[in-house]
Amino acid sequence: MSELTLTVMRLGFLAVLWLFVIVAVQVIRSDLFGTRVTQRGARREAARPQQAQRQAPPQQRQQPATGGGRRGRNAPTKLVVSEGTLTGTTVALQGQTISLGRAHDSTIVLDDDYASSRHARIYPDRDGQWIVEDLGSTNGTYLDRTRLTTPTPIPLGAPIRIGKTVIELRK
Amino acid sequence: MSSTTNSPTHHTSTIGSIGTPSRRNTELALLVFAVLITVFAYANVGLAINEEVPSGLLSYGLGLGLLAGAAHLVVRKFAPYADPLLLPLATLLNGLGLVAIWRLDQSKLLQSIQQAGNAAPRQLMYTAMGIAFFVVVLIFLKDHRVLQRYTYISMVGALVLLLLPLVPGLGRNIYGAKIWIQVGSFSIQPGEFAKIALAVFFAGYLMVKRDALALASRRFIGLYLPRGRDLGPILVVWFISILILVFETDLGTSLLFFGMFVIMLYVATERTSWIVFGMLMSAVGAVGVASFEPHVQQRVQAWLDPMKEYTLSRQGQAGHSEQAMQALWAFGSGGTLGTGWGQGHSELIRFAANSDFILATFGEEIGLAGLMALLLLYGLIVERGVRTALAARDPFGKLLAIGLSGAFALQVFVVAGGVMGLIPLTGMTMPFLAYGGSSVIANWALIGILIRISDTARRPAPAPASNPDAEMTQVVRPS
């Protein structure tokens, strides 16, 4: 057997062995549990129906499905984080309660020193109007400039501030 | 999560929860890949040594492929949500071990001293037995929590297995270490099976006792000091592992046994102080035993100065071995990229070249680059085990998965460290790679139990039944 063939086989073997390791690590990467973050840039339109499908079954439906049908034309469809470490994150609004806080089971896990573990929640009332409620947090939740004391309806585009994170509802 | 969204560019991303898919097709694809790598290596050995594609290529490839396929089908049927990586990783390691053993079989030198010749077919048979064991575990162990009932029986079983080699007439002293028993024409290493029984016992015991061990403690310079009476179990285990070291003169088994207990104790109680205690105790124990036990002393000497050991052995002094130095030379001669399959001279290690020292063959023929990949494969198995423990919902499953993967990791460390000269050499074998029935069978059973736990852990929880009356009951509420 020629020297060249053996050298090629030797290097080829190392290459496929490492390829196996890399593929295995990729499998682990795609196997992580918990929340999935889908990057959406150019594929925004294409991704939307899938995302709706994916999100629908596992979410706990804390509200009866009546909220979806009665929404007016100005109803928000998504929640967008506009400032803070999670900037750019969106969550589709589909009648489910969204919890915010540092606790790991929150819908949006805030990585923010000023946030409490269960800081606030955002939920639709019977008419499909989205309400923000402070859950007794230490540093408070602000809608525009005012600190929340009672559950308050959220106007479209109004900034909700929790520590360094700012969230707003958009169409 | 934040790591993916931290960048200052204003991209958008969506958060949603996901159900765990079963991943069986990924497993199948990886299995095919693993078998192909093995076949490639096998053909490479044949081409390098005999200048032809080996005649057994089809039968070996098919044999390994069929075994892996059977295991895959059983996993698909009986553990559909199991981890997709454990089976392919174990198959690849086992397949590469077969190739290396077959490569050493081809060596005229080893054939002439009766150290090799037909080891590969026997190893293939052991692999078949191991996979049969794996299948039996998956079919009959429907739920790993059943093992919890056998906590104390496994303790007795493990102790019996550990002590068997000391029974006169049954135990065999193979080159210093008394960790073998002879049944008929078979020699068995009971320690390999004891490892699993011990993990079951420790998991069952610590699950019950962990609160007492974790909570009743005083704080002292940043460490939680356990109460004196809570030190009882760790002292007993330590004492038994010292006994193993003294009577079986095997550092590896002793270290594996004690290390596994300390790892599980730490995981169960979350107290760093146990690790500190464990390390201190094992250091004291090892140094203490080494001060009076000649066999252990000699192993330590050979580790500190392998060249002197080599010279003494060359001069014909009994009780010395040149293997430790030869293994180091083999690694050196392999270099970064290795000599290529079948082109090294690791057969010069002679005795135990295909069992305890098989890693030297890999080091020489696939080099540092290949050896790193091999160690990563082991690391991935351990990682999947720990991941399984994290995902497991019941404390017993968590502890059992941690114990089994910890034992696996310790064994790899003890053997690889021994062959590479990092720690004194012991009589244990590399899981899946080395020639030996007990090791292959016990490790396939271990993988089987891990797959069972991971199936339970990753199985999606049944969706809560939707209650049609929910809205009604919410409406009728006291005002």
XYZ file of C-alpha atoms in Angstrom:
650
model
C 0.000 0.000 0.000
C 1.459 3.313 -0.991
C 2.602 5.791 1.597
C 0.250 8.425 0.212
C -2.882 6.284 0.563
C -2.009 5.422 4.152
C -1.375 9.061 5.045
C -4.666 10.077 3.496
C -6.451 7.303 5.413
C -4.719 8.273 8.654
C -5.745 11.917 8.376
C -9.153 10.922 7.024
C -9.785 8.744 10.063
C -8.924 11.575 12.438
C -11.184 13.867 10.440
C -14.202 11.550 10.609
C -13.596 10.851 14.303
C -13.638 14.567 15.047
C -16.603 15.007 12.748
C -18.478 12.495 14.891
C -17.600 14.445 18.038
C -18.745 17.695 16.425
C -21.998 16.150 15.203
C -22.607 14.756 18.691
C -22.070 18.193 20.220
C -24.462 19.683 17.647
C -27.068 17.115 18.690
C -26.600 18.201 22.301
C -26.947 21.815 21.243
C -30.254 21.165 19.578
C -31.322 19.057 22.535
C -31.315 21.687 25.228
C -34.456 21.742 27.275
C -36.563 24.706 28.274
C -37.393 27.756 26.245
C -36.593 28.042 22.595
C -35.408 31.330 21.202
C -36.018 31.664 17.475
C -34.032 34.353 15.696
C -36.220 36.212 13.287
C -34.758 38.535 10.728
C -35.529 38.195 7.073
C -37.585 35.099 7.720
C -40.014 37.017 9.884
C -43.072 36.364 7.771
C -42.223 32.753 7.147
C -41.630 32.007 10.805
C -44.808 33.476 12.167
C -47.281 30.650 11.460
C -44.873 27.998 12.812
C -44.263 30.008 15.897
C -47.968 30.324 16.508
C -48.342 26.573 16.154
C -45.433 25.828 18.410
C -46.476 28.148 21.104
C -50.084 27.221 21.277
C -50.103 23.754 22.885
C -47.616 23.906 25.767
C -48.602 27.249 27.227
C -50.885 27.067 30.173
C -54.166 28.579 29.260
C -54.929 30.491 32.370
C -57.602 32.507 30.679
C -60.493 31.034 28.753
C -60.128 31.470 25.025
C -62.728 34.207 24.888
C -60.065 36.899 24.847
C -58.908 36.107 21.325
C -62.179 36.581 19.494
C -63.323 39.882 20.879
C -60.176 41.870 20.283
C -60.583 45.044 18.294
C -58.449 46.153 15.430
C -56.113 48.013 17.739
C -55.371 44.956 19.883
C -51.658 44.304 20.403
C -50.303 41.061 18.954
C -46.893 40.930 20.554
C -44.872 42.019 23.501
C -41.466 43.495 22.694
C -38.552 44.098 25.024
C -37.135 47.445 23.923
C -34.412 48.050 26.525
C -32.267 45.938 28.813
C -30.300 42.731 28.305
C -33.180 41.014 26.517
C -33.599 43.786 23.936
C -35.241 42.517 20.786
C -37.056 39.614 22.391
C -40.681 39.270 21.413
C -43.429 37.091 22.784
C -46.606 36.572 20.802
C -49.740 37.474 22.730
C -52.261 34.682 22.447
C -54.481 35.043 25.428
C -51.989 33.509 27.849
C -50.666 35.108 30.994
C -47.067 36.301 30.684
C -45.077 36.276 33.883
C -41.994 38.418 34.297
C -39.277 37.955 36.884
C -36.015 36.334 37.705
C -37.609 32.967 38.530
C -36.639 30.339 35.966
C -40.198 29.379 35.192
C -41.203 32.890 34.186
C -42.285 33.403 30.583
C -39.665 36.124 30.321
C -36.751 35.450 32.625
C -35.287 38.836 33.551
C -31.555 38.918 34.104
C -31.745 42.145 36.053
C -30.527 42.954 39.552
C -33.489 45.250 40.164
C -36.121 42.653 39.315
C -37.778 40.395 41.877
C -38.121 36.686 41.200
C -41.855 37.068 40.529
C -42.052 40.662 39.528
C -45.126 41.296 37.459
C -47.586 39.634 35.157
C -49.356 40.682 32.019
C -52.703 39.109 31.213
C -55.807 39.783 29.142
C -59.044 40.564 30.944
C -62.423 39.331 29.732
C -62.643 41.924 26.983
C -59.205 41.111 25.620
C -57.709 44.247 27.126
C -54.160 43.556 28.327
C -53.534 44.322 31.977
C -50.226 44.639 33.832
C -50.138 43.808 37.534
C -47.237 44.238 39.930
C -46.836 41.120 42.070
C -45.509 42.877 45.153
C -42.045 43.451 43.735
C -39.365 45.229 45.749
C -38.470 47.909 43.247
C -41.827 48.311 41.605
C -43.175 48.232 38.074
C -43.631 51.514 36.199
C -46.080 52.246 33.412
C -44.707 55.395 31.739
C -43.565 57.318 34.818
C -46.094 56.114 37.382
C -45.498 53.272 39.776
C -48.238 50.653 39.591
C -50.373 50.012 42.631
C -53.316 48.247 41.042
C -53.736 46.156 37.895
C -53.720 48.685 35.072
C -54.691 48.392 31.395
C -51.753 48.849 29.022
C -52.100 51.375 26.198
C -50.475 50.310 22.918
C -46.815 51.326 22.874
C -46.638 52.532 26.465
C -43.328 51.576 28.108
C -43.498 49.240 31.095
C -40.303 49.593 33.087
C -38.919 46.888 35.375
C -35.439 47.727 36.657
C -33.380 48.300 33.518
C -35.787 46.430 31.274
C -38.437 48.206 29.232
C -41.283 46.288 27.657
C -44.042 47.476 25.378
C -46.992 46.006 23.549
C -47.145 46.411 19.799
C -49.474 45.485 17.016
C -31.184 32.793 27.107
C -29.624 36.159 27.652
C -26.425 35.066 25.939
C -28.191 34.738 22.620
C -29.915 38.075 22.889
C -27.132 40.095 24.452
C -25.713 41.504 21.257
C -26.342 45.186 20.703
C -27.794 44.680 17.220
C -31.538 44.947 17.336
C -32.541 41.594 16.015
C -35.789 40.083 17.099
C -36.266 36.722 18.675
C -39.223 34.815 19.940
C -39.577 32.830 23.099
C -41.762 29.786 23.296
C -41.662 26.605 25.274
C -40.966 23.350 23.500
C -41.919 19.773 24.035
C -39.079 17.283 23.934
C -39.087 15.312 20.695
C -38.119 11.674 20.874
C -34.924 12.004 18.778
C -34.858 8.351 17.740
C -33.980 9.144 14.114
C -31.024 11.248 15.252
C -29.853 8.248 17.233
C -30.174 5.978 14.201
C -28.187 8.376 11.995
C -25.433 8.653 14.597
C -25.353 4.860 14.981
C -24.864 4.409 11.243
C -22.075 7.006 11.403
C -20.438 5.182 14.331
C -20.506 1.823 12.544
C -19.098 3.415 9.363
C -16.180 4.943 11.294
C -15.455 1.534 12.786
C -15.541 -0.162 9.378
C -13.241 2.540 7.979
C -10.726 1.966 10.778
C -10.936 -1.793 10.269
C -10.268 -1.505 6.539
C -7.411 0.886 7.323
C -5.740 -1.658 9.649
C -6.040 -4.384 7.020
C -4.598 -2.185 4.282
C -1.700 -1.075 6.455
C -0.714 -4.500 7.800
C -1.680 -7.026 5.104
C -1.979 -4.645 2.146
C -5.519 -5.800 1.479
C -9.016 -5.100 2.666
C -9.467 -7.641 5.480
C -11.638 -10.611 4.565
C -13.597 -10.296 7.775
C -14.630 -6.720 6.978
C -18.147 -7.650 5.991
C -18.759 -9.962 8.917
C -17.327 -7.555 11.503
C -19.123 -4.557 10.049
C -22.370 -6.477 9.736
C -21.930 -7.989 13.199
C -21.443 -4.648 14.885
C -24.131 -3.055 12.710
C -26.675 -5.768 13.528
C -25.928 -5.568 17.249
C -26.243 -1.784 17.217
C -29.393 -2.011 15.101
C -30.955 -4.499 17.520
C -30.112 -2.247 20.458
C -31.591 0.714 18.586
C -34.848 -1.113 17.846
C -35.189 -2.111 21.489
C -34.611 1.497 22.571
C -37.180 2.645 19.998
C -39.726 0.214 21.387
C -39.048 0.294 25.128
C -37.447 3.680 25.803
C -38.669 5.980 23.013
C -37.736 9.246 24.718
C -34.245 8.191 25.803
C -31.165 10.281 25.219
C -30.103 10.014 21.551
C -26.341 10.088 22.182
C -25.603 7.400 24.759
C -26.083 4.413 22.446
C -24.064 5.766 19.457
C -21.210 6.907 21.699
C -20.967 3.525 23.420
C -21.198 1.742 20.055
C -18.378 3.807 18.570
C -16.090 3.218 21.555
C -16.866 -0.489 21.535
C -16.288 -0.677 17.773
C -12.951 1.147 17.952
C -11.941 -1.169 20.793
C -12.720 -4.152 18.553
C -10.595 -2.674 15.772
C -7.626 -2.104 18.096
C -7.909 -5.625 19.518
C -8.092 -7.108 16.015
C -5.086 -5.006 15.027
C -3.099 -6.445 17.957
C -4.285 -9.944 16.972
C -2.466 -9.468 13.665
C 0.856 -8.930 15.410
C 3.223 -11.883 14.911
C 5.027 -10.981 18.113
C 1.930 -11.187 20.284
C 0.828 -14.398 18.540
C 4.190 -15.964 19.286
C 3.849 -15.329 23.029
C 0.222 -16.454 23.149
C -0.994 -12.996 24.092
C -3.230 -12.519 21.091
C -4.548 -14.261 18.021
C -8.229 -14.750 18.554
C -9.082 -11.992 20.976
C -11.184 -9.979 18.510
C -13.788 -12.709 17.782
C -14.121 -13.282 21.515
C -14.493 -9.571 22.138
C -17.219 -9.482 19.474
C -18.935 -12.298 21.366
C -18.611 -10.341 24.628
C -20.060 -7.312 22.859
C -23.019 -9.417 21.779
C -23.454 -10.577 25.384
C -23.146 -6.981 26.580
C -25.798 -5.758 24.174
C -28.000 -8.705 25.168
C -27.603 -7.534 28.770
C -28.461 -3.997 27.682
C -31.617 -5.277 25.967
C -32.579 -7.314 29.039
C -32.163 -4.237 31.259
C -34.369 -2.140 28.970
C -37.075 -4.780 28.621
C -37.317 -5.897 32.227
C -36.487 -2.680 34.041
C -39.632 -0.762 33.165
C -38.992 1.866 35.785
C -35.670 2.530 37.449
C -37.391 3.278 40.752
C -37.945 -0.457 41.151
C -34.233 -0.655 41.984
C -34.913 1.440 45.061
C -36.559 -1.583 46.675
C -33.283 -3.447 46.473
C -31.186 -0.834 48.271
C -29.806 -3.076 50.990
C -29.768 -6.230 48.870
C -27.513 -4.383 46.431
C -25.267 -3.376 49.313
C -24.850 -7.007 50.314
C -24.458 -7.998 46.669
C -21.802 -5.370 46.071
C -19.845 -6.353 49.170
C -19.979 -10.031 48.186
C -18.817 -9.158 44.676
C -15.985 -7.037 46.047
C -14.889 -9.728 48.475
C -15.174 -12.682 46.065
C -11.619 -12.324 44.754
C -10.355 -12.844 48.296
C -12.047 -16.251 48.654
C -9.312 -18.895 48.546
C -9.553 -21.143 45.511
C -11.851 -18.741 43.679
C -9.838 -15.557 43.571
C -6.906 -15.194 41.238
C -3.910 -13.019 41.712
C -3.051 -11.694 38.258
C 0.208 -9.794 38.367
C -0.256 -8.387 41.828
C -3.871 -7.263 41.831
C -6.392 -9.683 43.317
C -9.467 -8.457 41.495
C -10.288 -11.563 39.472
C -12.211 -14.738 40.136
C -11.972 -17.936 38.144
C -15.177 -19.789 37.271
C -14.499 -22.753 35.028
C -12.445 -21.442 32.175
C -13.725 -17.895 32.564
C -12.065 -15.262 34.655
C -14.414 -12.549 35.813
C -13.723 -9.147 37.295
C -16.529 -8.812 39.854
C -15.619 -5.207 40.664
C -17.123 -4.115 37.348
C -20.542 -5.395 38.409
C -20.113 -4.195 41.985
C -19.887 -0.661 40.599
C -23.537 -0.776 39.454
C -24.799 -2.460 42.628
C -22.990 0.154 44.717
C -24.516 3.028 42.750
C -27.965 1.554 43.457
C -27.190 1.189 47.159
C -25.690 4.663 47.582
C -28.599 6.248 45.684
C -31.207 4.490 47.820
C -29.363 5.154 51.064
C -28.535 8.819 50.425
C -32.020 9.584 49.209
C -33.351 8.660 52.646
C -30.526 10.092 54.716
C -29.559 13.195 52.812
C -31.533 15.667 54.912
C -29.864 14.518 58.099
C -26.466 14.684 56.406
C -27.098 18.089 54.845
C -28.886 20.041 57.536
C -27.409 19.029 60.849
C -24.102 20.817 60.693
C -22.161 23.691 62.174
C -20.431 26.373 60.184
C -16.692 26.734 60.612
C -14.417 28.917 58.460
C -16.804 28.835 55.535
C -17.266 25.077 55.694
C -20.191 23.175 57.068
C -18.833 20.668 59.523
C -21.062 17.628 59.872
C -21.846 16.292 63.323
C -19.628 13.495 64.551
C -22.290 10.820 64.334
C -23.130 11.781 60.737
C -19.584 10.921 59.793
C -20.457 7.260 60.379
C -21.370 6.215 56.810
C -18.440 7.950 55.143
C -16.082 6.378 57.688
C -17.512 2.905 57.010
C -17.178 3.304 53.238
C -13.681 4.702 53.664
C -12.707 1.778 55.861
C -14.017 -0.759 53.347
C -12.185 0.934 50.505
C -8.991 0.815 52.586
C -9.598 -2.890 53.152
C -9.892 -3.360 49.394
C -6.637 -1.518 48.918
C -4.865 -3.640 51.532
C -6.207 -7.065 50.615
C -6.800 -6.794 46.883
C -3.908 -4.360 46.441
C -5.799 -2.522 43.759
C -5.770 1.255 43.983
C -8.255 1.634 41.121
C -11.149 -0.316 42.661
C -10.573 1.378 45.986
C -10.516 4.854 44.444
C -13.569 4.130 42.306
C -15.548 2.849 45.268
C -14.728 5.729 47.613
C -14.810 8.444 44.932
C -18.258 7.399 43.789
C -19.548 7.670 47.359
C -18.058 11.135 47.830
C -19.510 12.370 44.515
C -22.976 11.088 45.391
C -22.726 12.457 48.928
C -21.856 15.860 47.535
C -24.706 15.798 45.031
C -27.181 14.617 47.663
C -26.256 17.176 50.329
C -24.823 20.112 48.314
C -22.127 20.485 50.970
C -18.607 21.181 49.717
C -17.228 20.028 53.042
C -17.849 16.388 52.076
C -15.489 16.748 49.121
C -12.818 18.266 51.337
C -13.278 15.465 53.868
C -13.305 12.826 51.146
C -10.094 14.063 49.561
C -8.336 14.317 52.910
C -9.469 10.829 53.890
C -8.461 9.227 50.599
C -5.078 10.961 50.725
C -4.499 9.796 54.297
C -5.676 6.293 53.425
C -3.567 5.966 50.288
C -0.417 7.298 51.930
C -1.025 5.139 55.006
C -1.454 1.938 53.016
C 1.447 2.750 50.717
C 3.724 2.982 53.758
C 3.451 -0.721 54.552
C 2.025 -2.589 51.543
C 4.908 -3.627 49.242
C 2.828 -4.087 46.086
C 1.339 -0.599 46.380
C 4.779 0.801 47.172
C 6.157 -0.767 44.056
C 3.373 0.696 41.909
C 4.113 4.117 43.368
C 7.835 3.706 42.692
C 7.112 2.677 39.100
C 4.973 5.783 38.744
C 7.546 8.162 40.208
C 10.431 6.766 38.173
C 9.233 4.627 35.259
C 12.680 4.620 33.642
C 14.295 3.080 36.705
C 11.524 0.490 36.819
C 12.186 -0.277 33.149
C 15.904 -0.726 33.752
C 15.314 -3.001 36.745
C 12.924 -5.103 34.716
C 15.408 -5.331 31.834
C 18.025 -6.550 34.284
C 15.713 -9.432 35.026
C 14.639 -8.485 38.520
C 11.397 -10.189 39.430
C 8.325 -8.138 40.244
C 9.184 -5.221 38.039
C 7.466 -4.286 34.845
C 8.659 -2.380 31.832
C 5.167 -1.637 30.579
C 4.668 1.773 32.170
C 7.704 3.161 30.369
C 6.799 1.391 27.125
C 3.344 2.932 27.231
C 4.889 6.383 27.585
C 7.183 5.662 24.617
C 4.185 4.553 22.607
C 2.434 7.854 23.292
C 5.609 9.724 22.388
C 6.140 7.810 19.171
C 2.560 8.571 18.130
C 3.039 12.307 18.398
C 0.285 14.672 17.419
C -1.269 12.871 14.463
C -0.197 9.299 15.209
C 1.509 6.718 13.030
C -1.737 5.580 11.444
C -3.732 2.414 12.123
C -1.583 -0.711 12.051
C 1.688 1.166 11.658
C 2.718 1.573 15.276
C 4.609 -0.879 17.428
C 2.473 -1.007 20.528
C 2.628 -4.808 20.383
C 6.025 -4.389 22.043
C 4.108 -3.847 25.285
C 3.341 -7.563 25.007
C 1.379 -8.657 28.039
C -1.925 -6.793 28.520
C -1.357 -4.753 25.351
C -4.988 -5.279 24.408
C -6.493 -4.867 27.871
C -4.949 -2.548 30.469
C -2.684 -0.821 27.972
C -4.973 -0.567 24.981
C -4.932 3.202 25.341
C -1.232 3.151 24.461
C -2.103 1.532 21.122
C -4.584 4.316 20.436
C -2.081 6.929 21.563
C 0.515 5.603 19.164
C -1.636 4.930 16.128
C -4.123 7.791 16.157
C -1.950 10.204 18.083
C -2.836 13.037 20.401
C -5.519 14.305 18.007
C -7.309 10.949 18.025
C -6.855 10.373 21.738
C -8.392 13.749 22.507
C -11.412 12.788 20.401
C -11.647 9.463 22.281
C -11.524 11.177 25.657
C -14.174 13.610 24.421
C -16.386 10.645 23.515
C -16.056 9.433 27.100
C -16.669 12.965 28.318
C -19.840 13.151 26.240
C -21.142 9.904 27.750
C -20.521 11.329 31.222
C -22.112 14.634 30.215
C -25.238 12.875 28.985
C -25.364 10.959 32.272
C -25.144 14.168 34.303
C -27.686 15.808 32.012
C -29.991 12.848 32.654
C -29.518 13.353 36.386
C -30.407 17.042 36.023
C -33.535 16.225 34.062
C -34.669 13.316 36.255
C -37.687 14.194 38.343
C -37.213 11.762 41.217
C -34.327 12.031 43.696
C -33.445 8.341 43.410
C -33.079 8.574 39.628
C -30.999 11.729 39.971
C -28.599 10.136 42.422
C -28.401 6.863 40.483
C -27.601 8.651 37.212
C -24.972 10.800 38.933
C -23.478 7.746 40.631
C -23.264 5.696 37.429
C -21.811 8.494 35.332
C -19.477 9.462 38.170
C -18.217 5.881 38.407
C -17.746 5.813 34.639
C -15.810 9.090 34.710
C -13.650 7.945 37.615
C -12.844 4.688 35.876
C -11.776 6.485 32.702
C -9.683 8.879 34.784
C -8.041 6.126 36.813
C -7.159 4.008 33.767
C -6.145 6.810 31.404
C -4.257 8.561 34.190
C -2.483 5.319 35.052
C -1.425 4.517 31.494
C -0.291 8.089 30.861
C 1.684 8.249 34.090
C -0.452 10.854 35.831
C -1.302 8.564 38.767
C 0.037 5.133 39.784
C -1.041 2.323 37.496
C -3.993 0.164 38.532
C -5.522 -3.049 37.305
C -8.714 -1.603 35.857
C -9.630 -1.485 32.198
C -10.841 1.230 29.882
C -14.635 0.919 29.560
C -15.683 -0.474 26.116
C -12.211 -0.198 24.564
C -10.289 -2.854 26.449
C -10.479 -6.585 25.903
C -12.470 -8.304 28.622
C -15.939 -9.733 29.031
C -16.830 -8.427 32.487
C -15.994 -4.861 31.603
C -17.932 -4.823 28.331
C -21.001 -6.521 29.796
C -21.114 -4.391 32.950
C -20.680 -1.155 31.017
C -23.432 -2.026 28.545
C -25.702 -2.698 31.514
C -24.676 0.678 32.945
C -25.576 2.417 29.678
C -28.869 0.506 29.700
C -29.778 1.868 33.136
C -28.799 5.407 32.117
C -30.981 5.108 29.002
C -33.869 3.900 31.136
C -33.521 6.865 33.529
C -33.177 9.334 30.657
C -36.296 7.909 29.011
C -38.283 8.501 32.207
C -36.760 11.947 32.658
C -37.367 13.187 29.129
C -40.784 11.649 28.614
C -43.159 14.599 28.268
C -45.477 14.912 31.242
C -49.051 14.019 30.318
C -51.034 17.159 29.513
C -53.438 18.100 32.288
C -56.933 17.055 31.263
C -58.936 20.086 30.264
C -61.831 20.510 32.616
C -65.002 21.529 30.789
C -66.500 22.781 34.050
C -63.662 25.183 34.756
C -65.452 28.224 33.465
C -68.630 27.338 35.293
C -66.905 26.909 38.614
C -65.130 30.197 38.142
C -68.389 31.981 37.544
C -70.072 30.546 40.627
C -67.833 31.954 43.295
C -68.734 33.435 46.667
C -68.776 37.192 46.475
